[in-house]
Amino acid sequence: MGQTIAQKIIAAHLLDGEMKPGMEVGLKIDQTLTQDATGTMAYLEFESMGVPRVRTERSVAYIDHNTLQAGFENADDHRYIQSVAAKHGIWFSRPGNGICHQVHYERFGIPGKTLIGSDSHTPTGGGLGMLAIGAGGMDVAVAMGGGAYYIPMPKMLKVELSGALRPGVSAKDIILEVLRQLTVKGGVGYIVEYAGPGIKNLSVTQRCTITNMGAELGATTSIFPSDEMTRTFLEAQGRGEDWRELSSDPDAEYDKVISIDLSSLEPLAACPHSPDNVKPISELAAEGIKVDQVCIGSCTNSSLTDMLKVASMLKGKKIADGVSLSISPGSRQVFSMMAECGALTDLIDAGARVLECACGPCIGMGFSPNSGGVSLRTFNRNFLGRSGTKDGQVYLVSPETAAAAALTGYITVPECSENADYDVPATFRINDSGVIAPLDEEAAKTAEVIKGPNIKAFPDTHSLDDEISAEVILKVEDNITTDHIMPAGAKILPYRSNIPHLSKYCFEVVDPSFAERAKAAGKGVIVGGQNYGQGSSREHAALVPLYLGIRAVIAKSFARIHAANLVNAGILPLIFEDPADYDKVAQGETIEISGLFEGLSNNKAVARVMRNGEVGAEIPVRMELAERQKQILLAGGLLKYTAQ
Ligand code: MIC
Ligand code: SF4
């Protein structure tokens, strides 16, 4: 039987396991990336492993999430990451050099290689034909140390594209259409491969918009073939030698196939507060929705192509009085090329506020909307509260739709007379001044790693006991995101290496008293619905609950990265055998689960709900744990397991 692109890359990197859907496979990892918000923890974990130098082909530490340096905390984190990178053979991308995913595919990504990153949008690299996967910081630390990276072998989903995009419709609308069809749960357990005659006209930057937002499908990753488009892009980056062809076999089999005719697509938006709440712009425009803010950038839509499109729509015009417009170029390369060709001037003259090349508003670092304000963003997530304004109304749109709204002040169907091909210049401006090479092995031996006072120790982990008896401290609904569990934003991000401080904000948007109640109880359980922990890869969404005494989470289903992070932190993820049993347990009740050691052998247990000292309900629960993960739980988390 023929193979899909992803299966070929997995087969070429297989260190452990069998390529049967659902079984764990251990992969050799060629490249890793971290960003600052997850990087401090990842490097503390890496240091604790005692490996002097990374064993990957390329590891890069980016500073892009929090570049504000509003106090010493953030600046200390940057110093720490720079010094730890220099010492251990890791390249360092300075603050201001750009968003990790954008810079990585421009300067480092290679078709056919494996990449894991401590950021859920790492699959962006799939647009270049990489097998690029988001992971928790601990998994990235282990991969830097040369260890395999484990995932359940995914099923394969093909998205067959035909036709060509109409003017004013772009790559963002393609992925929004996929989200509309599949929802934020639809990709769970799959790798999404794009194929069909419609892909040949999509440039690498457009492909990267699509693979980037594949994260919102819950997919393990998304991937495009490496073809002539890929070669053109790499040559323009001065990296033609990195190109190799990559395609699926004609008889490759997919577990699921969906088809989209690109010529039938119209501009779309994901409406508040979920990336799959997708509606046509024409319908929203008819409602006359007034727009307060427009943000263009993020790892989804901050390429040179995107910036040039927006600049051409704004050139010689002025943005609406009621709108505040921000532009964050994705990388220093994009920024300098915008300056060189005059597009930057067009944007400034039209009234845009130009921000640093960083995540910025996407992660709530400034530019929060006014109360109840409508914000159109070219980003990938519009979860409740993520913008920093709880009642902010965030719509996710294409750069064209964003620019049209900036001009009229209302949600407006973008009118572009043609799909001008701004795509790949013959050569990109190559200037890697924002990247610092690691020290050589000799110099590294005596180099110092600088740790400021904001960097606090890793929380204590517990090895799994035979019995858990604890209160349900919190019961939540379906689709709880890591932004609910561990919010980000300007106030909190400086404390990503300070778990005790962070813990005060755990579940703040859902239930501000959670942290105090959990701490007072000493130990606890969380009950969740479907797709618990979707969104970001931040392991803080597991480490902070661990610090607050959470021993188990029982949910209808889990998002992949979060489930792995829970296990790595030593928290037991349990799944309701019958989702209807969710209704049989209430917040405040006590849950008792005994015989866990035996339960581990067949991945089953029974949770007894205790009411006034009596058993109120007996709920069968299951574990979806590989043998390795059971050992991790018994050892008290991945770090202890690795040390053993
Ligand atoms: C995000 O988009 O939510 C983030 C911030 O990039 C996260 C990582 C983090 O929380 O640090 C992600 O997507 O993994
Ligand atoms: Fe940064 Fe936003 Fe991309 Fe996350 S989604 S990496 S915060 S730009």
XYZ file of C-alpha atoms and ligand atoms in Angstrom:
666
model
C 0.000 0.000 0.000
C 1.248 3.469 -0.816
C 2.016 6.047 1.844
C 0.852 9.567 2.584
C 3.460 12.325 2.952
C 3.201 12.215 6.741
C 3.505 8.432 6.836
C 6.696 8.652 4.767
C 8.265 11.162 7.146
C 7.155 9.169 10.192
C 8.563 5.939 8.712
C 11.880 7.665 8.058
C 12.050 8.888 11.681
C 10.575 5.917 13.531
C 12.603 4.991 16.638
C 9.963 3.076 18.539
C 6.483 1.597 18.092
C 4.369 0.539 15.169
C 2.646 2.824 12.695
C -0.859 1.626 13.609
C -3.410 4.358 14.325
C -3.723 5.002 18.055
C -0.522 3.125 19.024
C 2.303 5.259 20.357
C 5.168 5.971 17.978
C 8.488 7.446 19.068
C 10.031 9.772 16.494
C 13.536 11.061 15.959
C 13.351 14.837 16.039
C 15.582 16.834 13.682
C 14.700 20.361 14.790
C 13.135 22.021 17.823
C 11.862 25.487 18.541
C 10.797 27.217 21.715
C 9.368 30.645 22.390
C 9.887 32.730 25.522
C 6.518 32.066 27.176
C 7.103 28.320 27.204
C 10.873 28.440 26.765
C 11.991 29.319 30.277
C 10.331 26.163 31.668
C 11.538 24.046 28.745
C 15.164 25.127 29.321
C 14.935 24.665 33.092
C 13.730 21.152 32.336
C 16.485 20.644 29.759
C 19.126 21.804 32.237
C 17.814 19.380 34.850
C 18.596 16.528 32.425
C 22.319 17.342 32.505
C 22.895 17.040 28.731
C 25.701 19.466 27.787
C 24.735 20.095 24.173
C 21.543 19.594 22.166
C 21.536 16.469 20.028
C 19.224 17.808 17.304
C 20.307 19.101 13.886
C 18.935 22.551 14.720
C 17.336 23.981 17.835
C 16.217 27.591 17.976
C 15.061 29.673 20.961
C 12.784 32.533 19.930
C 11.731 35.567 21.924
C 8.433 36.734 20.490
C 5.541 36.377 22.926
C 6.450 38.858 25.590
C 8.879 41.504 24.430
C 7.528 44.361 26.546
C 10.082 44.147 29.350
C 7.675 46.097 31.529
C 9.754 45.065 34.539
C 12.859 43.058 35.326
C 10.959 39.725 35.221
C 10.586 39.576 31.474
C 14.055 40.990 30.778
C 15.524 38.388 33.149
C 13.747 35.604 31.271
C 15.235 36.845 28.004
C 18.727 36.921 29.503
C 18.273 33.451 30.887
C 17.109 32.023 27.543
C 19.927 33.752 25.641
C 22.572 32.451 28.035
C 21.205 28.919 28.290
C 20.925 28.765 24.477
C 24.508 29.924 23.930
C 25.810 27.318 26.348
C 23.908 24.323 25.038
C 24.202 24.672 21.257
C 20.896 26.437 20.580
C 20.421 29.323 18.135
C 18.874 32.440 19.667
C 16.379 34.657 17.847
C 16.393 38.030 19.560
C 13.290 39.925 20.652
C 12.116 41.894 17.611
C 13.423 39.342 15.123
C 9.949 38.005 14.576
C 7.353 35.405 15.446
C 8.879 31.949 15.866
C 6.799 30.169 13.224
C 7.263 32.858 10.579
C 11.016 33.145 11.100
C 11.411 29.382 11.316
C 9.891 28.618 7.943
C 11.724 31.546 6.351
C 15.185 30.740 7.664
C 15.392 27.210 9.114
C 12.591 24.875 8.034
C 13.469 22.002 5.674
C 10.988 19.784 3.795
C 10.883 16.201 5.063
C 12.435 17.005 8.461
C 10.703 16.622 11.816
C 10.216 19.681 14.012
C 8.642 19.915 17.434
C 8.032 23.217 19.146
C 6.728 24.283 22.525
C 3.958 26.155 20.819
C 0.761 24.754 19.364
C 1.194 26.572 16.059
C 4.422 24.756 15.240
C 2.480 22.907 12.459
C 2.930 26.130 10.438
C 6.087 24.439 9.099
C 3.833 21.887 7.380
C 3.354 24.509 4.662
C 6.971 23.845 3.744
C 6.538 20.064 3.827
C 7.890 19.493 7.336
C 6.331 17.166 9.872
C 5.963 19.948 12.434
C 4.175 19.284 15.701
C 3.310 21.345 18.789
C 4.328 19.830 22.113
C 4.706 20.606 25.774
C 7.992 22.119 26.953
C 9.062 18.920 28.679
C 8.706 16.911 25.484
C 10.768 19.504 23.660
C 13.427 19.343 26.381
C 13.634 15.563 26.013
C 13.896 15.870 22.197
C 16.711 18.434 22.552
C 18.470 15.873 24.718
C 18.196 13.341 21.878
C 15.166 11.438 23.200
C 12.315 10.305 20.998
C 9.124 12.311 20.809
C 6.012 10.182 21.306
C 2.597 10.666 19.761
C -0.320 8.332 19.214
C 0.006 7.329 15.537
C -2.489 9.639 13.830
C -5.099 8.746 11.243
C -4.893 10.512 7.883
C -7.349 13.104 6.638
C -7.097 14.485 3.120
C -8.396 17.889 2.110
C -8.741 17.836 -1.652
C -8.637 21.335 -3.143
C -9.844 22.093 -6.660
C -10.393 25.308 -8.621
C -8.800 28.672 -7.861
C -9.539 31.428 -5.347
C -11.601 34.363 -6.524
C -10.287 37.927 -6.009
C -10.665 39.033 -2.391
C -10.683 35.429 -1.115
C -7.483 34.064 0.373
C -5.786 31.219 2.215
C -7.376 32.297 5.509
C -10.803 31.685 4.003
C -9.739 28.167 3.018
C -8.801 27.213 6.564
C -11.905 28.938 7.949
C -13.977 26.808 5.577
C -12.166 23.678 6.800
C -12.911 24.756 10.392
C -16.539 25.388 9.529
C -16.827 21.858 8.159
C -14.761 19.974 10.726
C -15.080 22.135 13.905
C -12.432 22.598 16.622
C -12.676 18.883 17.451
C -12.748 17.572 13.889
C -9.013 17.150 13.485
C -8.351 15.351 16.776
C -6.313 12.208 16.130
C -5.582 13.142 12.500
C -2.834 14.562 10.364
C -4.391 16.741 7.686
C -2.827 16.556 4.231
C -3.670 19.024 1.505
C -3.834 17.716 -2.045
C -5.561 18.188 -5.371
C -5.152 20.517 -8.344
C -6.050 23.567 -6.214
C -2.808 23.495 -4.245
C -0.400 24.141 -7.047
C -1.189 27.856 -7.140
C -0.914 28.302 -3.388
C 2.413 29.815 -2.367
C 4.351 28.624 0.667
C 3.171 31.617 2.696
C -0.478 30.862 1.863
C 0.077 27.197 2.696
C 1.601 28.222 6.019
C -1.534 30.233 6.874
C -3.526 27.035 6.368
C -1.238 24.667 8.270
C -0.871 27.242 11.049
C -4.559 27.346 11.779
C -4.857 23.584 11.439
C -3.956 23.748 15.133
C -7.495 25.026 15.735
C -8.898 21.784 14.284
C -7.204 19.907 17.101
C -5.166 18.040 14.470
C -1.765 16.582 15.300
C -0.439 18.580 12.385
C -1.158 19.577 8.775
C 1.112 19.201 5.782
C 1.478 20.167 2.124
C 3.634 18.409 -0.469
C 7.047 19.884 -1.222
C 6.836 20.870 -4.891
C 7.960 23.559 -7.326
C 6.286 26.255 -5.184
C 8.360 25.073 -2.243
C 11.523 25.129 -4.319
C 10.790 28.667 -5.548
C 10.308 29.840 -1.963
C 13.469 28.219 -0.642
C 15.517 29.526 -3.564
C 14.213 33.032 -2.917
C 15.356 32.566 0.686
C 18.818 31.645 -0.593
C 18.258 28.084 0.625
C 17.654 26.205 -2.617
C 19.919 23.391 -1.392
C 17.403 22.608 1.383
C 14.701 21.686 -1.127
C 13.660 18.128 -1.802
C 10.539 16.849 -3.452
C 7.906 15.193 -1.314
C 4.516 13.840 -2.280
C 2.097 11.118 -1.307
C 1.916 7.904 -3.303
C -0.959 7.746 -5.782
C -2.411 4.759 -3.918
C -1.982 6.251 -0.425
C -5.039 5.646 1.737
C -6.791 8.206 3.887
C -9.212 7.575 6.737
C -11.287 10.563 5.766
C -11.460 12.895 2.754
C -13.141 16.260 2.337
C -13.213 18.352 -0.838
C -13.334 22.090 -1.311
C -13.826 23.895 -4.598
C -11.764 27.050 -4.118
C -13.700 28.969 -6.756
C -16.880 28.588 -4.696
C -15.383 30.148 -1.545
C -16.310 33.602 -0.324
C -14.658 35.690 2.424
C -15.404 34.229 5.860
C -15.009 35.134 9.530
C -14.821 33.089 12.716
C -17.228 34.903 15.029
C -16.891 35.229 18.821
C -15.716 33.162 20.703
C -14.562 30.132 18.762
C -12.486 29.604 15.600
C -15.159 27.252 14.217
C -18.051 29.684 14.591
C -17.677 30.582 10.911
C -20.026 32.795 8.890
C -19.781 34.483 5.475
C -18.662 38.114 5.558
C -21.572 38.951 3.246
C -24.008 37.845 5.977
C -22.194 39.812 8.716
C -21.889 42.867 6.471
C -25.671 42.853 6.012
C -26.025 43.170 9.803
C -24.087 46.463 9.740
C -21.573 45.523 12.420
C -19.460 48.510 13.455
C -15.763 47.795 13.988
C -13.630 49.422 16.709
C -10.320 47.776 16.098
C -8.450 45.933 13.354
C -5.271 43.937 14.019
C -3.155 42.553 11.219
C -0.367 40.120 12.035
C 0.242 36.959 14.141
C 1.821 33.737 12.970
C -1.236 33.119 10.757
C -1.122 36.206 8.560
C 2.014 38.269 8.888
C 3.963 37.310 5.782
C 5.259 39.767 3.228
C 2.409 38.754 0.896
C -0.166 39.594 3.555
C 1.444 42.937 4.358
C 1.727 43.935 0.691
C -1.914 43.041 0.053
C -3.044 45.217 2.937
C -0.740 48.073 1.947
C -2.067 48.029 -1.606
C -5.656 48.254 -0.338
C -4.793 51.129 2.024
C -2.453 53.056 -0.264
C -3.524 56.652 -0.710
C -6.551 56.196 1.601
C -7.301 56.896 5.261
C -8.677 54.478 7.817
C -12.118 55.173 9.344
C -12.174 57.548 12.319
C -13.698 54.969 14.636
C -11.065 52.317 13.939
C -7.699 51.708 15.543
C -5.483 49.665 13.210
C -2.388 47.738 14.260
C 0.125 46.080 11.984
C 2.639 43.553 13.331
C 4.977 42.249 10.621
C 5.843 38.597 11.168
C 9.580 38.945 10.938
C 12.440 41.355 10.551
C 12.715 40.165 6.951
C 9.073 41.065 6.255
C 9.479 44.394 8.055
C 12.615 45.447 6.220
C 11.173 44.464 2.842
C 8.007 46.461 3.574
C 10.236 49.431 4.320
C 12.336 48.921 1.230
C 9.412 48.841 -1.213
C 7.451 51.691 0.352
C 4.534 49.564 1.621
C 5.364 50.604 5.156
C 4.942 54.251 4.223
C 1.566 53.489 2.639
C 0.410 51.861 5.860
C 1.714 54.632 8.104
C 0.151 57.287 5.890
C -3.207 55.512 5.981
C -3.174 55.780 9.787
C -1.904 52.369 10.932
C -0.043 51.871 14.198
C 2.989 49.741 13.462
C 3.923 47.362 16.273
C 7.005 45.253 16.841
C 7.568 41.985 14.933
C 6.114 39.803 17.681
C 2.920 38.065 18.820
C 1.653 41.290 20.401
C -2.150 41.615 20.503
C -2.607 37.940 19.574
C -1.574 36.903 23.055
C -3.116 39.910 24.767
C 0.123 41.899 24.987
C -1.539 45.257 24.581
C -4.152 46.371 22.066
C -7.033 44.953 24.093
C -10.328 46.173 22.617
C -12.501 48.738 24.398
C -15.399 47.378 26.510
C -17.664 45.314 24.283
C -15.521 46.451 21.347
C -15.570 44.653 17.996
C -12.095 43.645 16.901
C -11.316 42.132 13.493
C -8.078 40.184 13.653
C -6.120 38.167 11.131
C -5.132 35.846 13.987
C -6.055 32.242 14.760
C -7.787 32.286 18.154
C -10.708 34.277 19.516
C -11.291 32.463 22.795
C -13.182 34.331 25.483
C -10.975 36.859 27.238
C -7.828 36.109 25.208
C -7.731 39.655 23.820
C -7.517 40.984 27.373
C -11.092 42.321 27.292
C -13.590 39.784 28.578
C -16.526 41.191 26.620
C -14.416 42.021 23.548
C -15.994 40.633 20.341
C -13.162 39.152 18.309
C -13.678 38.029 14.686
C -10.938 36.131 12.863
C -10.623 37.197 9.237
C -8.288 37.392 6.238
C -5.957 40.367 5.704
C -8.201 41.538 2.836
C -11.315 41.536 5.045
C -9.373 43.256 7.828
C -8.173 46.004 5.493
C -11.673 46.531 4.075
C -13.084 47.001 7.601
C -10.267 49.373 8.538
C -11.312 51.615 5.652
C -15.104 51.575 6.109
C -15.342 51.111 9.890
C -17.827 48.236 9.386
C -17.552 44.554 8.563
C -17.308 44.790 4.798
C -16.872 42.361 1.928
C -13.383 43.101 0.561
C -13.441 44.241 -3.019
C -10.305 43.399 -4.885
C -10.431 43.547 -8.634
C -7.871 40.794 -9.068
C -5.799 38.403 -7.021
C -2.593 40.325 -7.557
C 0.367 38.047 -7.169
C 2.417 39.663 -4.455
C 3.789 36.390 -3.494
C 7.354 35.459 -3.734
C 9.872 38.092 -4.718
C 12.721 36.699 -6.795
C 14.876 36.999 -3.713
C 14.038 37.827 -0.126
C 16.244 40.252 1.800
C 18.547 38.013 3.765
C 19.942 39.519 6.921
C 20.197 37.253 9.922
C 21.381 39.931 12.317
C 18.522 39.015 14.634
C 19.849 35.492 15.152
C 22.789 34.658 17.409
C 24.746 31.432 16.926
C 25.537 29.272 19.976
C 29.036 29.182 21.485
C 31.437 26.514 20.320
C 31.896 23.506 22.556
C 35.086 24.786 24.206
C 33.727 28.241 25.034
C 30.414 26.724 26.156
C 32.130 24.743 28.937
C 32.846 27.829 31.018
C 29.885 29.960 29.902
C 27.570 31.079 32.665
C 23.791 30.690 32.633
C 22.149 33.789 34.085
C 19.046 33.291 36.252
C 17.147 36.253 37.688
C 15.028 36.167 40.854
C 11.783 35.668 38.894
C 12.850 32.175 37.921
C 11.360 29.850 40.502
C 11.720 26.117 40.981
C 9.634 23.546 39.200
C 6.604 22.440 41.301
C 6.772 19.184 43.286
C 5.302 16.226 41.483
C 3.621 13.151 43.012
C 3.959 9.594 41.920
C 0.582 8.007 41.244
C -1.033 6.405 44.326
C -3.241 3.338 44.250
C -6.135 5.456 45.431
C -7.253 9.022 44.780
C -9.819 10.558 47.122
C -10.392 14.232 46.510
C -12.977 16.922 46.051
C -14.190 18.063 42.626
C -12.859 21.587 42.909
C -14.229 22.648 39.547
C -16.655 21.296 36.968
C -16.494 22.909 33.527
C -18.224 22.642 30.147
C -17.084 21.441 26.709
C -14.177 22.995 24.774
C -12.351 24.475 27.761
C -9.179 26.027 26.361
C -5.777 26.423 27.932
C -6.553 30.158 27.873
C -9.321 29.400 30.387
C -7.063 27.188 32.492
C -3.983 29.392 32.459
C -4.637 32.789 30.909
C -1.846 34.760 29.225
C -1.773 38.516 28.550
C 0.401 41.416 29.603
C -0.306 41.071 33.316
C 0.517 37.391 33.585
C 3.038 36.443 30.877
C 6.040 37.866 32.745
C 5.517 35.085 35.301
C 5.765 32.054 33.041
C 8.821 30.919 35.004
C 7.156 31.589 38.365
C 4.497 28.942 38.922
C 3.539 30.075 42.475
C 2.709 33.559 41.188
C 0.944 32.275 38.049
C -1.256 29.998 40.121
C -3.268 32.981 41.378
C -4.745 33.371 37.892
C -5.627 29.741 37.193
C -9.166 29.490 35.705
C -9.628 33.195 36.442
C -12.081 33.797 33.556
C -14.193 30.785 34.555
C -14.137 30.940 38.335
C -11.910 33.472 40.094
C -12.133 31.567 43.392
C -10.735 28.318 41.918
C -7.105 28.855 42.894
C -7.903 29.667 46.497
C -10.333 26.792 46.866
C -7.893 24.309 45.334
C -5.074 25.451 47.567
C -7.250 25.280 50.664
C -8.413 21.753 49.805
C -4.798 20.574 49.393
C -5.741 18.123 46.689
C -8.473 17.995 44.112
C -10.031 16.761 40.893
C -11.339 18.723 37.893
C -14.299 17.506 35.833
C -14.483 18.614 32.195
C -16.529 18.097 29.025
C -15.432 17.379 25.452
C -12.069 18.532 24.090
C -10.757 19.644 27.480
C -7.505 21.625 27.149
C -7.811 22.613 23.485
C -5.683 25.445 22.151
C -2.213 26.258 23.290
C 0.614 23.864 24.128
C 1.438 25.727 27.345
C 2.432 23.128 29.911
C 1.617 25.746 32.530
C -1.994 24.620 32.102
C -0.829 21.363 33.719
C 2.004 22.595 35.971
C -0.150 25.207 37.690
C -3.012 22.801 38.496
C -0.299 20.404 39.727
C 1.019 23.125 42.024
C -2.561 23.713 43.238
C -2.942 20.052 44.185
C -4.923 18.689 41.229
C -4.361 14.917 41.018
C -6.726 13.918 38.218
C -8.911 15.431 35.505
C -11.986 13.485 34.397
C -13.363 14.669 31.058
C -15.471 13.493 28.130
C -12.388 13.872 25.921
C -9.030 15.665 25.905
C -7.047 17.713 23.416
C -3.862 15.830 22.480
C -1.131 18.187 23.682
C -2.872 18.959 26.947
C -3.431 15.268 27.744
C 0.292 14.659 27.164
C 1.181 17.648 29.350
C -1.004 16.337 32.187
C 0.768 12.983 32.111
C 4.179 14.654 31.892
C 3.274 16.667 34.997
C 2.063 13.534 36.790
C -1.676 14.341 36.696
C -3.960 11.447 35.729
C -6.274 12.135 32.746
C -9.439 9.992 32.915
C -12.223 9.750 30.355
C -15.905 9.106 31.088
C -16.700 5.696 29.577
C -20.241 7.000 29.067
C -20.280 10.771 28.424
C -23.733 10.953 30.030
C -22.114 10.160 33.401
C -20.764 13.708 33.343
C -24.165 14.687 34.753
C -23.796 12.324 37.721
C -21.089 14.344 39.425
C -21.270 17.865 40.789
C -18.712 20.421 41.854
C -17.962 20.100 45.579
C -18.614 16.343 45.742
C -15.831 13.934 46.646
C -14.504 11.428 44.146
C -12.867 8.188 45.211
C -10.974 6.019 42.767
C -9.257 2.963 44.180
C -7.296 0.096 42.672
C -5.503 2.364 40.233
C -2.409 0.183 39.951
C -4.509 -2.694 38.762
C -6.621 -0.331 36.706
C -3.525 0.747 34.815
C -3.071 -2.756 33.451
C -6.328 -2.619 31.491
C -6.761 1.170 31.331
C -9.979 1.092 33.341
C -11.170 2.300 36.741
C -14.339 3.235 38.577
C -14.850 6.678 40.104
C -17.215 6.642 43.082
C -19.029 9.884 43.781
C -19.422 10.253 47.540
C -22.416 12.054 49.026
C -22.600 12.436 52.807
C -20.247 9.505 53.261
C -22.222 7.218 50.923
C -21.631 6.175 47.346
C -23.900 8.367 45.218
C -22.880 7.054 41.810
C -20.351 4.667 40.330
C -18.849 6.001 37.153
C -16.695 3.811 34.897
C -13.735 5.758 33.539
C -11.035 4.816 31.068
C -7.449 5.815 30.497
C -5.931 6.290 27.088
C -2.386 5.712 28.241
C 0.508 4.073 26.456
C 2.777 1.816 28.521
C 5.426 4.550 28.617
C 2.896 7.043 29.983
C 1.898 4.673 32.784
C 5.528 4.481 33.814
C 5.728 8.284 33.701
C 2.731 8.568 36.048
C 4.133 5.964 38.422
C 7.464 7.785 38.477
C 5.805 11.134 39.228
C 6.085 12.880 35.873
C 8.338 12.908 32.820
C 11.339 14.564 34.465
C 11.535 11.973 37.231
C 10.910 9.201 34.707
C 13.726 10.480 32.490
C 16.044 10.800 35.496
C 15.312 7.161 36.417
C -0.947 30.754 21.934
O -1.138 31.108 20.780
O -1.862 30.465 22.709
C 0.474 30.647 22.424
C 0.674 31.717 23.390
O 1.352 30.833 21.352
C 0.649 29.261 23.030
C 1.893 29.046 23.746
C 1.911 29.637 25.115
O 0.927 29.612 25.821
O 2.978 30.072 25.486
C 0.507 28.107 22.065
O -0.200 28.241 21.099
O 1.025 27.014 22.329
Fe 2.200 34.072 18.911
Fe -0.374 34.282 18.483
Fe 1.056 32.693 16.986
Fe 0.595 32.020 19.523
S -0.915 32.213 17.914
S 2.553 31.918 18.422
S 0.609 34.045 20.473
S 1.241 34.911 17.104
